[in-house]
Amino acid sequence: MARIKIEKNSSRKEVIVSKAASLFREKGFKAASMRDLAEAVGVEAASLYNHIKSKTELLHELCFGVANRFMQHMDEVESKKTSSIAKVEELVRFHINEMVNHYEEVYVSDREWKHLSDPYLSNFQNQRRMYRKRFAAIIETGIRNKEIKSIDAPTAVLIILHAISGIESWHRSTQKINAEELTNNMITILVGGLKNV
Amino acid sequence: MARIKIEKNSSRKEVIVSKAASLFREKGFKAASMRDLAEAVGVEAASLYNHIKSKTELLHELCFGVANRFMQHMDEVESKKTSSIAKVEELVRFHINEMVNHYEEVYVSDREWKHLSDPYLSNFQNQRRMYRKRFAAIIETGIRNKEIKSIDAPTAVLIILHAISGIESWHRSTQKINAEELTNNMITILVGGLKNV
DNA sequence: TTTCTTTGCTAACATATGTTAGTATATTAT
DNA sequence: ATAATATACTAACATATGTTAGCAAAGAAA
């Protein structure tokens, strides 16, 4: 009888969630079927329901898992006593790092959250809005301090976040430059583009 | 009997394609059903098939319509005898403009092309790859001329294109700054981040 | 071993979905 | 007015999909 293989310190549910991430990334949430997922996991579709409640639950887990990590990091950054530009750089580095190392989950959370349903949907949207507001506030402080060019802070946030999500293309490209070089290039352009000379 | 209303100089098919764009943008290609589309158009689902061949055809029309406009613009830019940085700026302005004024189509083309099927899929992917290569080539020339910072050109392209696709968030935000201001801010950060000082 | 719990399987369901057939009704051309 | 064409409608189909019910087998606990 087939059985879901687990690594040490991981539940069967975690295996399913992880496979779901890569499937949702590849095909999109709607287009990825539970039968696809079952096959990826090596089991029949019905068997998945011994471990999860529903397909949507998989999306919850992924989206809120990612959102929580970012929120927690934001807390940490805000509490530091560094310059605004340093904070921005740290946020950017964290985003890049997450996108490089937890590609599938972050990507899915970013692109597929639309398919959440209330109350999760509203909750997620609020978190997202809050995160961006806090990011923008840091930039605004930087502008007042003359560390950062005088630009519209929400626009800057929007540019930064979306630019980073472009790492998706990097992941799929055949001749990748290495991750460190990628990070440095992104910092140069994004943070460099903000800095007051 | 219900009838699809058309404006002057537009076919019924164009009305359908346009409504499809906004539906695909809102719900995603897979999640948007032909019945949804029919309702948006004001007609029964089966009636749509007097004008279109299939649901996928709608996606073709949208994706290739957008891709062709960008390709043609790239031809124009390349043939100009301006500096590299000016070319980059013109490309960026065009992208922003398209994203602001043809939001739905551009967005759908950007996010939903995965659901094309071969041979269209490969064709689209090739066009996309080509476009980016040509964009990167312009940046590389700029680097050799010392107009542009010494960075990895493909990474720069990736950042620029994805940053612009972030205009999606701007479109949905309640308190939008105006389009011109948005453009200027984006140019400042993106082109400013590239320029050699 | 015996009992209990976990995990898997087959079968089936209800529903949603893209699409086609066949027919009726407008609109346009003769 | 008549014929021809374009457009719409109802009904139905085949298929895909999320999920549940009921049972079997495997592993852990006693």
XYZ file of C-alpha atoms (C1' of nucleotides) in Angstrom:
454
model
C 0.000 0.000 0.000
C 1.300 3.407 -0.938
C 2.308 5.658 1.895
C 3.327 9.282 2.101
C 7.022 9.417 2.866
C 8.064 11.841 5.559
C 11.418 13.257 6.512
C 12.357 13.596 10.124
C 10.430 16.255 12.058
C 7.783 16.693 9.398
C 4.194 15.547 9.332
C 2.435 14.065 6.330
C 0.370 17.221 6.143
C 3.513 19.261 5.703
C 4.534 17.088 2.801
C 1.172 17.690 1.173
C 1.309 21.435 1.735
C 4.768 21.577 0.280
C 3.822 19.634 -2.844
C 0.741 21.804 -3.148
C 2.964 24.876 -3.175
C 4.927 23.660 -6.138
C 1.829 22.540 -7.977
C -0.062 25.761 -7.359
C 2.975 27.679 -8.510
C 3.254 25.677 -11.676
C -0.370 25.550 -12.753
C -2.158 28.091 -10.621
C -4.515 27.268 -7.776
C -7.607 26.743 -9.870
C -5.938 24.679 -12.557
C -4.185 22.364 -10.111
C -6.500 19.530 -9.218
C -6.558 17.417 -6.118
C -5.915 14.443 -8.351
C -2.768 16.140 -9.671
C -1.693 16.773 -6.118
C -2.423 13.210 -5.094
C -0.266 11.929 -7.906
C 2.575 14.234 -6.932
C 2.333 12.941 -3.396
C 2.081 9.354 -4.563
C -1.349 8.474 -3.243
C -5.018 8.495 -4.280
C -6.936 11.771 -4.156
C -9.337 10.705 -1.433
C -6.453 9.807 0.836
C -5.358 13.399 1.062
C -8.450 14.128 3.105
C -7.107 12.113 6.003
C -4.627 14.942 6.465
C -6.294 18.108 5.269
C -9.753 19.579 5.459
C -10.063 20.999 1.967
C -8.183 22.321 -1.026
C -8.673 25.851 0.204
C -7.081 24.974 3.503
C -3.879 24.327 1.598
C -4.020 27.838 0.236
C -4.630 29.274 3.716
C -1.639 27.487 5.117
C 0.578 28.763 2.342
C -0.639 32.350 2.289
C -0.702 32.913 6.027
C 2.522 31.058 6.586
C 4.255 33.500 4.285
C 2.365 36.553 5.531
C 3.255 35.784 9.126
C 6.930 35.499 8.379
C 6.942 38.893 6.688
C 4.934 40.513 9.457
C 7.253 39.204 12.106
C 10.271 40.448 10.227
C 8.673 43.865 9.894
C 8.289 43.968 13.679
C 11.970 43.253 14.088
C 13.070 45.856 11.589
C 10.887 48.585 13.027
C 12.286 48.059 16.479
C 15.864 48.634 15.328
C 17.608 51.932 15.760
C 19.270 52.140 12.370
C 18.830 54.666 9.583
C 15.786 54.485 7.321
C 17.791 53.523 4.289
C 19.373 50.694 6.271
C 15.925 49.497 7.242
C 14.776 49.584 3.665
C 17.813 47.640 2.620
C 17.145 45.041 5.278
C 13.536 44.637 4.187
C 14.627 44.260 0.602
C 17.255 41.700 1.523
C 14.735 39.707 3.486
C 12.293 39.722 0.594
C 14.926 38.605 -1.849
C 16.075 35.909 0.493
C 12.571 34.585 1.007
C 11.934 34.663 -2.706
C 15.138 32.792 -3.421
C 14.829 30.190 -0.683
C 11.100 29.727 -0.339
C 10.257 30.432 -3.927
C 7.145 28.311 -4.330
C 5.297 29.391 -1.203
C 6.083 33.058 -1.580
C 5.108 33.024 -5.215
C 1.823 31.261 -4.526
C 0.998 33.565 -1.661
C 1.678 36.510 -3.944
C -0.285 35.379 -6.981
C -3.019 33.104 -5.758
C -4.391 34.805 -2.655
C -7.342 35.983 -4.744
C -8.776 32.507 -4.446
C -9.027 32.674 -0.692
C -12.557 33.151 0.530
C -13.826 35.304 3.342
C -13.074 35.719 6.169
C -9.575 34.646 5.182
C -9.556 36.828 2.124
C -10.260 40.074 3.978
C -7.857 39.103 6.681
C -5.081 38.517 4.194
C -5.787 41.724 2.324
C -5.658 43.677 5.557
C -2.336 42.197 6.546
C -0.982 43.005 3.142
C -2.219 46.580 3.261
C -0.767 47.009 6.744
C 2.587 45.666 5.710
C 2.818 48.098 2.835
C 1.757 51.015 4.991
C 4.500 50.239 7.479
C 7.014 49.877 4.670
C 5.932 53.214 3.228
C 6.168 54.858 6.645
C 9.825 53.870 6.881
C 10.493 55.383 3.488
C 8.663 58.558 4.428
C 10.809 58.963 7.494
C 13.834 58.535 5.254
C 12.554 61.277 2.984
C 12.068 63.671 5.886
C 15.610 62.903 7.037
C 16.898 63.619 3.533
C 18.323 60.114 3.337
C 15.914 59.263 0.552
C 14.903 61.104 -2.606
C 11.663 62.993 -2.454
C 9.279 60.543 -4.103
C 5.858 59.092 -3.474
C 6.474 56.437 -0.828
C 3.598 54.072 -1.705
C 4.816 54.037 -5.288
C 8.301 53.192 -4.134
C 6.958 50.302 -2.071
C 4.951 49.025 -4.986
C 7.989 49.117 -7.239
C 10.213 47.365 -4.743
C 7.799 44.571 -3.912
C 6.913 43.823 -7.481
C 10.467 44.046 -8.672
C 11.409 41.403 -6.167
C 8.602 39.145 -7.233
C 10.342 39.166 -10.606
C 12.823 36.735 -9.122
C 10.349 34.233 -10.408
C 11.855 34.783 -13.862
C 15.324 34.351 -12.480
C 14.316 31.033 -10.971
C 13.096 29.750 -14.261
C 15.907 31.050 -16.386
C 18.408 28.515 -17.607
C 21.550 30.504 -17.069
C 21.090 31.941 -13.622
C 23.673 34.230 -12.139
C 24.222 33.158 -8.556
C 21.924 34.237 -5.763
C 24.378 36.579 -4.107
C 25.131 38.377 -7.325
C 21.408 38.654 -7.991
C 20.859 40.170 -4.578
C 23.618 42.707 -5.028
C 22.325 43.769 -8.393
C 18.844 44.234 -7.069
C 20.032 46.219 -4.096
C 22.128 48.408 -6.358
C 19.208 49.317 -8.556
C 16.406 49.456 -6.038
C 18.099 50.956 -3.026
C 20.447 52.950 -5.235
C 17.438 54.404 -7.003
C 16.064 55.680 -3.715
C 19.147 57.164 -2.141
C 19.641 60.869 -2.105
C 23.047 61.692 -3.534
C -34.301 39.012 -27.484
C -31.084 40.104 -25.899
C -28.430 41.429 -28.197
C -24.794 42.394 -27.738
C -24.526 46.164 -27.951
C -21.711 47.484 -30.078
C -20.137 50.897 -30.342
C -19.257 52.302 -33.702
C -16.354 50.605 -35.471
C -16.359 47.600 -33.197
C -17.539 44.073 -33.795
C -19.447 41.966 -31.328
C -16.386 39.804 -31.011
C -14.387 42.770 -29.825
C -16.963 43.439 -27.145
C -16.631 39.867 -25.944
C -12.848 39.976 -25.940
C -12.885 43.184 -23.982
C -15.278 41.873 -21.354
C -13.213 38.718 -21.187
C -10.157 40.819 -20.406
C -11.761 42.370 -17.392
C -13.178 39.087 -16.195
C -9.922 37.202 -16.618
C -8.166 39.986 -14.775
C -10.604 39.883 -11.909
C -10.926 36.138 -11.402
C -8.122 34.600 -13.394
C -8.535 32.692 -16.634
C -9.403 29.344 -15.107
C -11.823 30.681 -12.534
C -13.727 32.828 -14.992
C -16.415 30.742 -16.627
C -18.060 31.202 -19.984
C -21.326 31.628 -18.110
C -19.818 34.493 -16.132
C -18.648 36.046 -19.353
C -22.038 35.573 -20.980
C -23.697 37.346 -18.095
C -21.252 40.224 -18.308
C -22.009 40.530 -21.996
C -25.731 40.214 -21.407
C -26.421 37.027 -23.300
C -26.585 33.255 -22.819
C -23.350 31.264 -22.746
C -24.031 29.314 -25.907
C -24.580 32.518 -27.846
C -20.966 33.518 -27.396
C -19.984 30.732 -29.748
C -21.549 32.536 -32.679
C -18.645 34.964 -32.373
C -15.707 33.065 -30.978
C -14.241 29.629 -31.454
C -13.359 28.767 -27.873
C -12.478 30.168 -24.484
C -8.799 29.748 -25.255
C -9.159 31.817 -28.377
C -10.058 34.740 -26.137
C -6.792 34.302 -24.319
C -4.858 34.126 -27.616
C -6.390 37.357 -28.794
C -5.507 39.111 -25.577
C -1.993 37.782 -25.198
C -0.880 38.240 -28.769
C -2.596 41.585 -29.117
C -0.488 42.874 -26.260
C 2.687 41.087 -27.306
C 2.477 42.501 -30.812
C 2.123 46.051 -29.592
C 5.223 45.691 -27.446
C 7.214 44.067 -30.204
C 6.338 46.768 -32.659
C 7.320 49.440 -30.194
C 10.638 47.711 -29.604
C 11.298 47.862 -33.359
C 10.690 51.598 -33.319
C 12.909 52.243 -30.335
C 15.790 50.200 -31.661
C 15.804 52.095 -34.921
C 16.241 55.445 -33.185
C 19.608 57.116 -32.877
C 19.316 58.295 -29.291
C 21.382 57.363 -26.244
C 20.837 54.042 -24.509
C 19.474 55.623 -21.413
C 16.967 57.554 -23.504
C 15.897 54.320 -25.147
C 15.444 52.669 -21.792
C 13.399 55.583 -20.614
C 11.207 55.397 -23.680
C 10.616 51.699 -23.208
C 9.735 52.250 -19.580
C 7.352 55.078 -20.468
C 5.638 52.939 -23.043
C 5.201 50.108 -20.583
C 3.769 52.389 -17.960
C 1.458 53.942 -20.478
C 0.187 50.596 -21.678
C -0.283 49.437 -18.138
C -2.211 52.555 -17.226
C -4.385 52.733 -20.325
C -4.831 49.103 -21.277
C -4.662 47.726 -17.809
C -6.870 44.663 -18.166
C -5.355 43.264 -21.338
C -1.773 43.869 -20.322
C -2.361 42.378 -16.919
C -4.045 39.298 -18.323
C -1.346 38.814 -20.917
C 1.230 39.063 -18.150
C -0.340 36.714 -15.635
C -2.461 34.260 -17.556
C -0.332 33.289 -20.545
C 0.499 30.051 -18.756
C -2.905 28.786 -19.752
C -2.189 29.046 -23.439
C -1.572 25.721 -25.086
C 0.952 24.798 -27.718
C 1.791 25.943 -30.332
C 0.628 29.306 -28.996
C 2.332 28.804 -25.677
C 5.801 28.269 -27.119
C 5.290 31.052 -29.567
C 4.356 33.471 -26.807
C 7.230 32.410 -24.623
C 9.659 32.933 -27.478
C 8.378 36.406 -28.180
C 8.693 37.237 -24.533
C 12.235 35.914 -24.329
C 13.178 37.825 -27.455
C 11.748 41.048 -26.156
C 13.717 40.771 -22.953
C 16.906 39.945 -24.796
C 16.544 43.035 -26.938
C 15.808 45.147 -23.877
C 18.865 43.753 -22.142
C 20.997 44.422 -25.204
C 20.116 48.109 -25.046
C 21.115 48.221 -21.410
C 24.374 46.459 -22.150
C 25.249 49.001 -24.778
C 24.529 51.677 -22.199
C 26.880 49.988 -19.776
C 29.682 49.852 -22.343
C 29.123 53.560 -23.049
C 29.333 54.292 -19.338
C 25.858 55.791 -19.446
C 24.577 53.043 -17.204
C 25.915 51.536 -13.985
C 27.781 48.281 -14.343
C 25.084 45.785 -13.437
C 23.694 42.525 -14.759
C 21.471 43.599 -17.642
C 18.966 40.712 -17.548
C 18.426 41.401 -13.854
C 17.777 45.035 -14.594
C 15.213 44.107 -17.229
C 13.512 41.745 -14.859
C 13.296 44.415 -12.194
C 11.959 47.027 -14.550
C 9.295 44.861 -16.113
C 8.024 43.490 -12.858
C 8.106 46.839 -11.141
C 5.869 48.205 -13.846
C 3.445 45.347 -13.523
C 2.997 46.591 -9.972
C 0.835 49.327 -11.431
C -1.864 46.763 -10.875
C -1.809 47.750 -7.202
C -1.999 51.391 -8.108
C -5.065 50.723 -10.223
C -6.829 49.088 -7.358
C -5.813 51.525 -4.664
C -8.489 53.888 -3.491
C -6.398 57.002 -3.264
C -4.484 57.003 -6.503
C -1.967 59.703 -7.232
C -2.490 60.812 -10.822
C -1.032 58.898 -13.731
C 1.557 61.478 -14.650
C 2.856 61.696 -11.136
C 2.989 57.915 -10.982
C 4.999 57.809 -14.197
C 7.467 60.396 -12.984
C 7.998 58.598 -9.718
C 8.616 55.333 -11.469
C 11.035 56.876 -13.915
C 12.894 58.539 -11.074
C 13.431 55.324 -9.227
C 13.910 52.905 -12.086
C 15.870 54.969 -14.571
C 17.526 56.907 -11.779
C 18.667 53.625 -10.268
C 20.397 52.703 -13.511
C 22.157 55.937 -14.385
C 25.799 56.299 -13.820
C 26.471 59.408 -11.755
C -1.427 -11.323 20.259
C -5.065 -8.098 20.671
C -6.738 -3.560 20.463
C -6.724 1.034 18.824
C -5.436 4.590 15.663
C -3.671 6.115 11.496
C -3.554 5.988 6.838
C -4.898 4.322 2.436
C -8.223 2.456 -1.251
C -12.436 2.003 -4.249
C -16.707 3.815 -5.491
C -19.637 7.268 -5.951
C -21.864 11.883 -5.465
C -23.073 16.461 -6.790
C -21.779 20.224 -9.144
C -19.466 23.203 -12.484
C -17.838 23.790 -16.958
C -16.760 24.106 -22.096
C -19.106 23.145 -25.956
C -22.478 21.428 -29.644
C -27.133 20.612 -31.903
C -31.148 22.229 -33.310
C -34.314 25.847 -33.586
C -36.284 30.466 -33.341
C -35.976 35.385 -34.168
C -34.093 39.449 -35.610
C -31.525 42.231 -39.289
C -29.905 43.018 -43.908
C -30.019 42.441 -48.813
C -32.684 41.578 -53.054
C -42.340 41.283 -49.318
C -39.081 37.582 -49.730
C -34.933 35.500 -49.167
C -30.651 35.122 -46.871
C -27.703 35.868 -43.068
C -26.497 36.847 -38.444
C -27.508 36.276 -33.909
C -29.805 34.417 -29.945
C -32.168 30.741 -27.139
C -33.130 26.136 -24.906
C -31.533 21.706 -24.014
C -28.246 18.628 -23.464
C -23.628 16.291 -23.501
C -19.320 14.822 -21.817
C -15.921 15.624 -18.790
C -13.435 17.341 -14.774
C -13.466 18.304 -10.066
C -13.887 18.619 -4.841
C -15.429 15.783 -1.539
C -17.688 11.963 1.293
C -18.816 7.090 2.778
C -17.434 2.798 3.907
C -14.086 -0.494 4.154
C -9.185 -2.550 4.285
C -4.573 -2.632 5.693
C -0.736 -1.095 8.246
C 1.641 0.578 12.562
C 1.654 1.626 17.378
C 0.162 0.642 22.052
C -1.553 -2.686 25.401
